[in-house]
Coordinates of C-alpha atoms and ligand atoms in Angstrom, one line a residue:
M330 CA 85.0 81.0 -6.7
N331 CA 88.3 80.1 -4.8
L332 CA 91.3 82.5 -4.9
T333 CA 94.8 81.1 -4.3
P334 CA 96.5 83.2 -1.4
I335 CA 98.3 86.2 -2.8
A336 CA 101.9 86.4 -3.1
L337 CA 102.8 89.5 -1.4
H338 CA 104.8 91.9 -3.2
P339 CA 106.9 93.9 -0.5
Q340 CA 106.5 97.4 -1.9
Q341 CA 102.8 97.3 -2.8
V342 CA 100.0 97.9 -0.4
L343 CA 98.1 94.7 0.4
Y344 CA 94.6 95.8 -0.3
E345 CA 96.0 97.3 -3.9
Q346 CA 97.2 94.0 -4.8
V347 CA 93.9 92.4 -3.6
A348 CA 92.0 95.1 -5.7
E349 CA 94.4 94.5 -8.6
R350 CA 93.6 90.9 -8.4
L351 CA 89.9 91.1 -8.2
Q352 CA 90.3 93.6 -11.3
A353 CA 91.9 91.2 -13.4
L354 CA 89.3 88.6 -13.0
I355 CA 86.7 91.2 -14.0
H356 CA 88.6 92.3 -17.1
D357 CA 89.3 88.7 -18.0
R358 CA 85.4 88.2 -17.5
T359 CA 85.8 85.4 -15.0
L360 CA 83.8 87.6 -12.9
Q361 CA 81.1 89.0 -15.3
P362 CA 79.0 92.2 -14.8
G363 CA 76.1 91.3 -12.4
D364 CA 78.0 88.6 -10.6
R365 CA 78.6 88.6 -6.8
L366 CA 82.0 89.3 -5.4
P367 CA 83.1 87.0 -2.5
S368 CA 81.6 87.9 0.7
V369 CA 84.0 90.0 2.9
R370 CA 84.3 87.0 5.5
K371 CA 85.0 84.4 2.6
L372 CA 87.7 86.7 1.0
R373 CA 89.3 87.3 4.3
E374 CA 89.7 83.8 5.2
Q375 CA 90.7 82.7 1.6
L376 CA 93.3 85.1 1.3
S377 CA 94.2 85.2 5.2
I378 CA 94.0 89.0 5.2
S379 CA 92.1 91.3 7.5
T380 CA 88.8 92.6 7.1
S381 CA 89.7 96.3 6.8
T382 CA 92.0 94.8 3.8
V383 CA 89.3 93.5 2.2
L384 CA 86.9 96.5 2.6
E385 CA 89.7 98.7 1.5
A386 CA 90.2 96.5 -1.7
Y387 CA 86.3 96.6 -2.4
R388 CA 86.3 100.5 -1.9
L389 CA 89.2 101.0 -4.3
L390 CA 87.0 98.8 -6.9
E391 CA 84.1 101.0 -6.4
D392 CA 86.2 104.0 -6.7
R393 CA 87.5 102.4 -10.1
G394 CA 83.8 102.4 -11.2
L395 CA 84.0 98.5 -11.3
I396 CA 81.8 97.2 -8.6
L397 CA 78.8 98.3 -6.5
A398 CA 77.8 97.9 -3.0
R399 CA 74.2 96.6 -2.5
P400 CA 73.0 96.9 1.1
Q401 CA 72.3 93.8 2.9
S402 CA 73.4 91.8 -0.2
G403 CA 77.3 92.3 -0.8
Y404 CA 79.5 93.7 -3.7
Y405 CA 78.4 93.1 -7.5
V406 CA 80.3 93.7 -10.6
K407 CA 78.9 96.7 -12.2
A408 CA 77.3 96.5 -15.6
T409 CA 79.4 99.0 -17.0
A410 CA 82.6 97.6 -15.7
L411 CA 83.6 96.1 -19.0
S412 CA 82.0 98.9 -21.3
L413 CA 85.0 101.3 -20.6
P414 CA 85.9 103.3 -23.7
Q415 CA 88.6 101.9 -26.0
E416 CA 92.1 103.0 -25.6
P417 CA 93.9 104.5 -28.4
T418 CA 96.4 102.7 -30.4
V419 CA 100.0 104.0 -31.3
T420 CA 100.1 107.2 -32.9
Q421 CA 101.5 107.7 -36.3
P422 CA 103.0 110.9 -36.9
P423 CA 104.7 112.4 -40.4
R424 CA 107.8 110.5 -40.9
H425 CA 110.0 113.8 -41.5
A426 CA 111.7 116.4 -39.3
C427 CA 110.0 119.4 -39.4
A428 CA 110.4 123.2 -38.2
I429 CA 108.3 123.9 -35.4
D430 CA 105.0 126.0 -35.4
I431 CA 103.5 126.7 -32.0
S432 CA 101.5 130.0 -32.7
L433 CA 98.4 128.6 -31.5
A434 CA 99.7 126.9 -28.5
F435 CA 100.5 130.6 -27.1
Q436 CA 96.9 131.6 -27.6
V437 CA 95.6 128.5 -26.1
M438 CA 97.8 128.7 -23.2
N439 CA 96.7 132.0 -22.2
A440 CA 93.2 130.8 -22.2
M441 CA 94.4 127.9 -20.0
R442 CA 95.6 130.3 -17.4
D443 CA 92.1 131.9 -16.9
R444 CA 91.0 131.3 -13.4
Q445 CA 87.4 131.9 -14.1
L446 CA 87.6 128.5 -16.2
I447 CA 87.2 125.0 -15.2
Q448 CA 90.7 124.0 -16.1
L449 CA 90.7 120.8 -17.8
G450 CA 93.2 122.1 -20.1
A451 CA 96.4 122.9 -18.4
A452 CA 98.2 120.0 -16.7
I453 CA 98.1 121.9 -13.5
P454 CA 98.3 120.0 -10.2
A455 CA 95.5 120.3 -7.6
L456 CA 96.8 122.8 -5.2
D457 CA 94.1 121.8 -2.5
L458 CA 96.2 118.5 -2.2
M459 CA 99.5 120.1 -1.8
P460 CA 101.1 120.7 1.7
L461 CA 100.8 124.4 1.2
A462 CA 100.3 125.4 5.0
K463 CA 103.6 123.5 6.0
L464 CA 105.3 124.9 2.9
N465 CA 104.3 128.4 4.0
R466 CA 105.4 127.8 7.4
L467 CA 108.8 126.3 6.5
T468 CA 109.4 129.6 4.2
G469 CA 108.7 131.9 7.1
K470 CA 111.4 129.7 9.0
V471 CA 113.7 129.7 6.4
L472 CA 113.7 133.5 6.3
R473 CA 114.1 134.0 9.9
D474 CA 116.6 131.4 10.2
N475 CA 118.7 132.8 7.1
P476 CA 118.1 136.4 7.2
T477 CA 121.3 137.1 5.1
L478 CA 122.0 133.8 3.2
S479 CA 118.2 134.3 1.6
H480 CA 119.3 137.6 0.0
G481 CA 122.5 136.9 -1.4
Y482 CA 123.5 135.4 -4.8
G483 CA 123.6 131.7 -4.3
S484 CA 125.7 129.3 -6.4
P485 CA 124.7 128.4 -9.9
L486 CA 124.6 124.7 -9.0
G487 CA 122.2 125.4 -6.0
C488 CA 122.1 125.2 -2.2
D489 CA 124.1 122.0 -1.1
V490 CA 121.5 121.1 1.6
L491 CA 118.9 120.9 -1.5
Q492 CA 121.4 119.0 -3.8
A493 CA 121.8 116.3 -1.0
E494 CA 118.1 115.9 -0.3
L495 CA 117.4 115.6 -4.2
A496 CA 120.3 113.2 -4.5
K497 CA 118.8 111.0 -1.6
R498 CA 115.4 110.9 -3.5
M499 CA 116.6 110.0 -6.7
L500 CA 117.7 106.9 -5.2
D501 CA 114.1 105.8 -5.4
A502 CA 114.4 106.4 -9.1
G503 CA 117.4 103.8 -9.3
C504 CA 119.8 106.6 -9.7
S505 CA 122.9 106.9 -7.4
L506 CA 124.3 110.4 -7.8
S507 CA 126.3 112.5 -5.7
P508 CA 124.7 115.9 -4.8
E509 CA 127.4 117.9 -6.6
Q510 CA 126.2 116.3 -10.0
L511 CA 122.7 118.0 -9.8
V512 CA 122.1 121.7 -11.0
I513 CA 119.2 123.1 -9.3
T514 CA 116.9 125.0 -11.9
N515 CA 113.8 126.9 -12.2
G516 CA 111.6 124.0 -12.8
T517 CA 112.0 121.2 -15.4
N518 CA 111.3 123.6 -18.1
E519 CA 114.3 125.6 -17.6
A520 CA 116.2 122.3 -16.9
I521 CA 115.1 121.2 -20.5
Y522 CA 116.0 124.6 -22.1
F523 CA 119.5 124.4 -20.5
A524 CA 120.0 120.7 -21.6
L525 CA 118.8 121.7 -25.3
Q526 CA 121.2 124.6 -25.1
A527 CA 124.1 122.4 -23.9
L528 CA 123.5 119.7 -26.6
T529 CA 122.5 121.7 -29.8
Q530 CA 123.3 124.0 -32.6
P531 CA 120.5 125.9 -34.6
G532 CA 119.3 123.4 -37.3
D533 CA 119.8 120.6 -35.1
T534 CA 117.0 117.8 -34.8
I535 CA 115.8 116.3 -31.8
A536 CA 113.9 113.0 -31.8
I537 CA 110.8 113.3 -29.7
E538 CA 107.6 111.5 -28.7
S539 CA 104.5 112.1 -30.7
P540 CA 102.3 113.8 -29.3
T541 CA 104.7 115.9 -27.2
Y542 CA 104.2 118.4 -24.2
F543 CA 104.0 121.6 -26.0
A544 CA 106.4 123.7 -23.6
M545 CA 109.2 121.1 -25.0
L546 CA 108.2 122.3 -28.6
E547 CA 108.3 126.1 -27.7
A548 CA 112.0 125.6 -26.3
M549 CA 113.0 123.7 -29.3
K550 CA 111.4 126.4 -31.5
A551 CA 113.4 129.4 -29.5
L552 CA 116.4 127.3 -30.2
Q553 CA 115.9 127.1 -33.8
L554 CA 115.8 123.1 -33.6
K555 CA 113.8 120.9 -35.7
A556 CA 111.7 118.1 -34.5
L557 CA 111.5 114.7 -35.5
A558 CA 108.3 113.3 -33.7
L559 CA 108.0 109.5 -33.6
P560 CA 105.6 106.9 -33.3
T561 CA 104.6 106.3 -29.6
H562 CA 102.3 103.9 -27.8
P563 CA 100.0 105.3 -25.2
R564 CA 100.9 102.5 -22.5
T565 CA 104.8 101.8 -23.6
G566 CA 105.9 105.1 -25.0
L567 CA 108.3 106.1 -27.6
S568 CA 109.1 103.2 -30.4
L569 CA 112.5 102.3 -30.4
E570 CA 112.3 100.5 -34.0
H571 CA 111.6 103.9 -35.5
L572 CA 114.4 105.7 -33.3
E573 CA 116.8 103.1 -34.3
T574 CA 116.2 104.1 -37.9
A575 CA 116.3 107.7 -37.5
L576 CA 119.7 106.9 -35.6
Q577 CA 121.0 105.0 -38.2
Q578 CA 120.3 107.4 -41.1
K579 CA 121.9 109.7 -38.8
Q580 CA 118.9 112.0 -38.8
V581 CA 118.8 113.4 -35.2
Q582 CA 121.5 114.9 -32.9
A583 CA 119.7 114.4 -29.7
C584 CA 116.7 112.8 -28.0
L585 CA 113.9 114.3 -25.5
V586 CA 111.2 112.0 -23.7
V587 CA 109.1 112.1 -20.8
S588 CA 110.2 108.7 -19.2
N589 CA 107.2 108.1 -16.8
F590 CA 103.5 109.1 -17.1
S591 CA 104.2 111.3 -20.2
N592 CA 102.4 114.2 -21.1
P593 CA 100.0 114.1 -22.9
L594 CA 99.8 110.4 -23.5
G595 CA 100.8 109.2 -20.0
S596 CA 102.7 106.5 -21.4
C597 CA 105.3 104.7 -19.0
M598 CA 108.4 102.7 -20.6
D599 CA 109.1 99.5 -18.7
D600 CA 112.5 98.9 -17.4
V601 CA 113.6 96.5 -20.2
K602 CA 112.6 99.3 -22.8
K603 CA 114.7 102.1 -20.9
K604 CA 117.9 99.8 -20.8
S605 CA 117.5 99.0 -24.6
L606 CA 117.1 102.7 -25.2
V607 CA 120.2 103.4 -23.3
A608 CA 122.1 100.9 -25.4
L609 CA 120.9 102.5 -28.4
L610 CA 121.9 105.7 -27.5
N611 CA 125.4 104.4 -26.4
Y612 CA 125.8 102.5 -30.0
Y613 CA 125.1 105.6 -32.2
D614 CA 126.8 107.9 -29.4
I615 CA 123.8 110.3 -29.0
P616 CA 122.6 112.1 -25.8
L617 CA 119.0 112.1 -24.3
I618 CA 117.1 114.5 -22.3
E619 CA 114.8 112.8 -19.7
D620 CA 112.0 114.4 -18.4
D621 CA 110.6 112.8 -15.2
V622 CA 108.5 115.3 -13.7
Y623 CA 105.4 112.8 -13.0
G624 CA 107.8 110.0 -11.9
E625 CA 106.5 110.0 -8.2
L626 CA 102.7 110.2 -9.2
Y627 CA 102.6 106.2 -9.6
F628 CA 99.4 104.5 -9.2
G629 CA 101.3 101.0 -8.7
G630 CA 103.2 99.7 -5.8
T631 CA 106.6 101.0 -6.8
R632 CA 108.1 104.3 -8.4
P633 CA 109.1 103.6 -11.8
K634 CA 112.7 103.9 -12.5
A635 CA 114.4 106.7 -14.6
I636 CA 116.1 106.0 -17.8
K637 CA 119.1 107.8 -16.0
A638 CA 119.3 104.5 -13.6
F639 CA 120.5 102.7 -17.0
D640 CA 123.0 105.6 -18.1
T641 CA 126.2 103.6 -18.3
E642 CA 127.9 106.2 -20.5
Q643 CA 126.8 109.5 -18.6
R644 CA 124.7 110.6 -21.7
V645 CA 121.5 110.8 -20.1
L646 CA 120.3 114.5 -18.9
Y647 CA 118.0 113.9 -16.2
C648 CA 115.4 117.0 -15.7
S649 CA 112.7 117.1 -13.1
S650 CA 110.8 119.2 -10.2
V651 CA 108.7 119.6 -7.4
S652 CA 105.9 121.3 -9.4
K653 CA 103.6 118.2 -9.8
I654 CA 104.1 117.1 -6.2
L655 CA 104.6 120.2 -3.7
S656 CA 104.3 123.6 -5.7
P657 CA 104.7 124.8 -9.3
G658 CA 105.0 128.4 -7.9
L659 CA 108.3 127.9 -6.1
R660 CA 109.9 127.1 -9.2
V661 CA 112.4 124.4 -8.2
G662 CA 113.7 121.9 -10.4
W663 CA 117.2 120.2 -11.0
C664 CA 119.0 118.7 -14.0
A665 CA 121.5 115.8 -13.6
G666 CA 123.5 116.3 -16.8
G667 CA 126.0 113.6 -16.6
R668 CA 128.9 114.3 -18.7
Y669 CA 127.0 117.7 -20.0
H670 CA 127.1 118.9 -16.2
R671 CA 129.5 121.6 -16.8
R672 CA 127.7 123.0 -19.6
V673 CA 124.4 123.3 -18.1
S674 CA 125.8 124.8 -14.9
Q675 CA 127.3 127.5 -17.3
M676 CA 123.9 128.1 -18.9
K677 CA 122.2 128.5 -15.2
S678 CA 125.0 131.0 -14.3
I679 CA 124.5 132.8 -17.5
V680 CA 121.0 133.2 -17.6
N681 CA 120.0 133.7 -14.0
Q682 CA 122.8 132.9 -11.9
C683 CA 120.7 130.8 -9.2
T684 CA 117.3 129.6 -8.2
A685 CA 115.7 131.8 -5.4
T686 CA 117.6 130.6 -2.2
P687 CA 114.5 130.8 0.1
N688 CA 112.5 128.4 -2.2
Q689 CA 115.2 126.1 -2.3
L690 CA 115.7 126.2 1.2
T691 CA 111.9 125.5 2.1
V692 CA 111.8 122.5 -0.3
A693 CA 115.2 121.3 1.2
A694 CA 113.5 121.4 4.7
F695 CA 110.1 119.9 3.5
L696 CA 112.4 116.8 2.1
A697 CA 114.2 116.4 5.0
H698 CA 111.5 116.4 7.8
G699 CA 108.1 117.5 6.4
G700 CA 106.6 114.2 5.9
C701 CA 107.1 114.1 2.1
D702 CA 106.5 110.4 1.8
R703 CA 103.2 110.4 3.6
H704 CA 102.2 113.4 1.6
L705 CA 103.1 111.8 -1.9
R706 CA 100.9 108.4 -0.7
H707 CA 98.1 110.6 -0.3
L708 CA 98.4 112.4 -3.4
R709 CA 99.2 109.4 -5.5
Q710 CA 96.1 107.8 -4.3
A711 CA 93.8 111.0 -4.6
Y712 CA 95.0 111.1 -8.4
H713 CA 94.3 107.7 -8.8
Q714 CA 90.9 108.2 -7.9
Q715 CA 90.4 111.1 -9.6
M716 CA 91.6 109.5 -12.8
N717 CA 89.3 106.6 -12.3
R718 CA 86.5 109.1 -12.0
M719 CA 87.2 111.0 -15.0
I720 CA 87.6 107.8 -17.1
Q721 CA 84.3 106.8 -15.8
A722 CA 82.8 110.3 -16.7
V723 CA 84.2 109.9 -20.4
C724 CA 82.4 106.4 -20.5
D725 CA 79.1 108.0 -19.0
Y726 CA 78.9 111.1 -21.1
F727 CA 81.2 111.1 -24.3
P728 CA 80.0 109.6 -27.5
P729 CA 80.9 105.7 -27.6
E730 CA 83.4 106.2 -30.4
T731 CA 85.6 108.0 -27.7
C732 CA 88.9 106.5 -27.0
V733 CA 90.8 107.3 -23.9
T734 CA 94.2 106.4 -22.2
R735 CA 94.4 104.6 -19.2
P736 CA 97.8 106.1 -17.3
Q737 CA 99.2 104.3 -14.7
G738 CA 100.3 107.4 -12.9
G739 CA 100.3 111.5 -13.3
H740 CA 97.3 113.5 -14.3
V741 CA 96.3 113.8 -17.8
L742 CA 94.1 111.7 -20.4
W743 CA 94.5 112.0 -24.1
L744 CA 91.0 111.4 -25.9
E745 CA 90.9 110.5 -29.4
M746 CA 87.6 111.0 -31.5
P747 CA 86.8 109.6 -35.0
A748 CA 88.8 111.3 -37.8
G749 CA 87.3 114.1 -39.0
F750 CA 86.2 115.5 -35.5
D751 CA 87.2 119.0 -34.9
A752 CA 88.9 119.2 -31.4
L753 CA 89.8 123.0 -32.1
A754 CA 86.1 123.6 -32.6
L755 CA 85.6 121.8 -29.3
Y756 CA 87.9 123.8 -27.6
H757 CA 86.2 127.1 -28.7
A758 CA 82.7 125.5 -28.0
A759 CA 84.0 124.3 -24.3
L760 CA 85.4 128.1 -23.7
S761 CA 81.9 129.5 -24.2
H762 CA 80.8 127.2 -21.4
N763 CA 83.8 128.3 -19.2
I764 CA 85.5 125.1 -19.8
S765 CA 89.0 124.8 -21.2
I766 CA 90.4 121.7 -22.8
A767 CA 94.1 121.4 -24.5
P768 CA 93.3 120.7 -28.2
G769 CA 95.4 117.7 -29.7
I770 CA 97.1 120.0 -32.5
I771 CA 99.2 122.0 -29.9
F772 CA 101.0 118.6 -29.4
S773 CA 102.4 118.4 -32.8
P774 CA 105.3 120.3 -34.0
S775 CA 103.9 121.3 -37.0
G776 CA 100.5 122.5 -35.4
R777 CA 98.6 120.2 -37.8
Y778 CA 98.3 117.0 -36.4
Y779 CA 96.0 115.2 -33.7
Q780 CA 93.1 117.4 -34.8
N781 CA 90.5 114.7 -33.8
C782 CA 92.2 114.5 -30.5
F783 CA 92.5 116.7 -27.0
R784 CA 94.1 116.4 -23.4
L785 CA 92.2 116.7 -20.1
N786 CA 93.5 117.3 -16.9
T787 CA 92.4 115.0 -14.2
A788 CA 94.0 116.7 -11.1
L789 CA 90.9 118.5 -10.2
P790 CA 89.3 117.0 -7.0
W791 CA 85.8 115.4 -8.1
S792 CA 82.9 117.6 -7.6
P793 CA 79.3 118.5 -8.7
A794 CA 80.7 121.2 -10.8
L795 CA 83.3 119.0 -12.3
D796 CA 80.8 116.4 -13.2
Q797 CA 78.5 119.0 -14.9
A798 CA 81.7 120.3 -17.1
M799 CA 82.0 116.7 -18.1
A800 CA 78.6 116.2 -18.9
T801 CA 78.4 119.6 -20.8
L802 CA 81.9 118.3 -22.8
G803 CA 80.7 115.2 -23.6
Q804 CA 77.6 116.6 -25.0
L805 CA 79.5 119.2 -27.0
A806 CA 81.8 116.3 -28.4
K807 CA 78.5 114.6 -29.5
N808 CA 77.4 117.6 -31.5
Q809 CA 80.7 117.9 -33.1
L810 CA 81.1 114.5 -34.3
P811 CA 81.2 114.4 -38.0
Ligands
LIG1757 C1 106.3 116.7 -19.1 C2 106.2 118.0 -18.4 N1 107.5 118.5 -18.2 C3 107.8 119.8 -17.6 C4 106.4 120.3 -17.1 C5 106.7 121.9 -16.5 O1 107.4 121.3 -15.2 P1 107.9 122.8 -14.5 O2 106.6 123.4 -13.8 O3 108.9 121.9 -13.5 O4 108.7 123.6 -15.4 C6 105.3 120.1 -17.4 C7 103.9 120.4 -16.8 O5 103.1 120.7 -17.3 C8 105.0 118.8 -17.8 O6 103.9 118.1 -18.2

């Protein structure tokens, strides 16, 4: 087999490009299960790359469960490489707006916070992978260096040093914003809540992806809003066709989407779609709340752009935080509210005046000189490997009818079982084995859809206990099959 030299992509690591290339050959069956891959020497010569690059690429493919090494013999395509579970297809939620029923979500959330459980239910980051020692040292320094400032009321807009650091980071998402255009919030959820408050009146309807992160449903319920859940593709996100119909019929007053590696589907809109979405919003004069909390957790070579990057008329309210990349406990997030900036900052001032100053200064210091990019490179690689390991475990332990998503970033998987499967019963059965999962119904506004689906957190580092939990869950799922 001859491979032509790789056209280098300046922003993707070389060994990943080599691995992607070989993976594509496996997926299109040029390389079949059982086939031997080119020797390290041959590939090195064919592609004019170093031995370590070839070895790294092969290691990545091993981590992805696609190849195996045979001592003294070389690398081979695994027999199971092509038998990964199917992916779910586009969702088909009911076509009407509805009031929100989230009573079960609260119950499930409480179970998801129980530290005795193997937490596959909550979309919590792996704290072992976070730079906690450095953050703790920085907090101490911040308090020593700012003994008075740390304890006074701060500006509702936030600390200017943090605004400046975040504005710099947002350049990577394609957004060119000045620091004063950001309001610092207590996490993404608060940013979204203020954005919703700034945009809506009770009774308004918000267009959302379906399934939807349940905290958004909780926020909408608290503000007496209705939800119009739109069909969503697990890879490419919200259906713009359905959105356009809703906009034509004047059914919605605002939109709310997770643009990159959504929760729970893991979908990510490409740039063309993001641009088209903005064009639609401009045409129908509708604002959009963008949640980009997973945008930095991409597995490919480049950070996906934010929808805000294409926002020509300042109608996108961009919300994010450091919860998924540094620390959820610091509660540091932000909102770039565009033309609604003043209203968002008023909300912040009314509700809690400001986000805790020491937390803001700690994050600012980490972003400025804490090695954030190096930390993120490591985190993305770990999450990518863990995601692949979890997909492989679904393949090994779950019934063959299981469909599972293939997110290209983030740390959640969505599993769809055959119709008639009761994921809530699975949730209860799993709890009795000290395992939590998130049943699909909590991601639907009416609390009635996605009964045969559930979400798994993939952020936990792989371990024998996790392997056992996945085996148990797979067996319980087999028992639940109708
Ligand atoms: C899509 C999405 N948005 C927001 C959040 C919450 O973020 P924060 O901790 O910054 O409020 C989560 C957490 O799971 C999430 O998945």
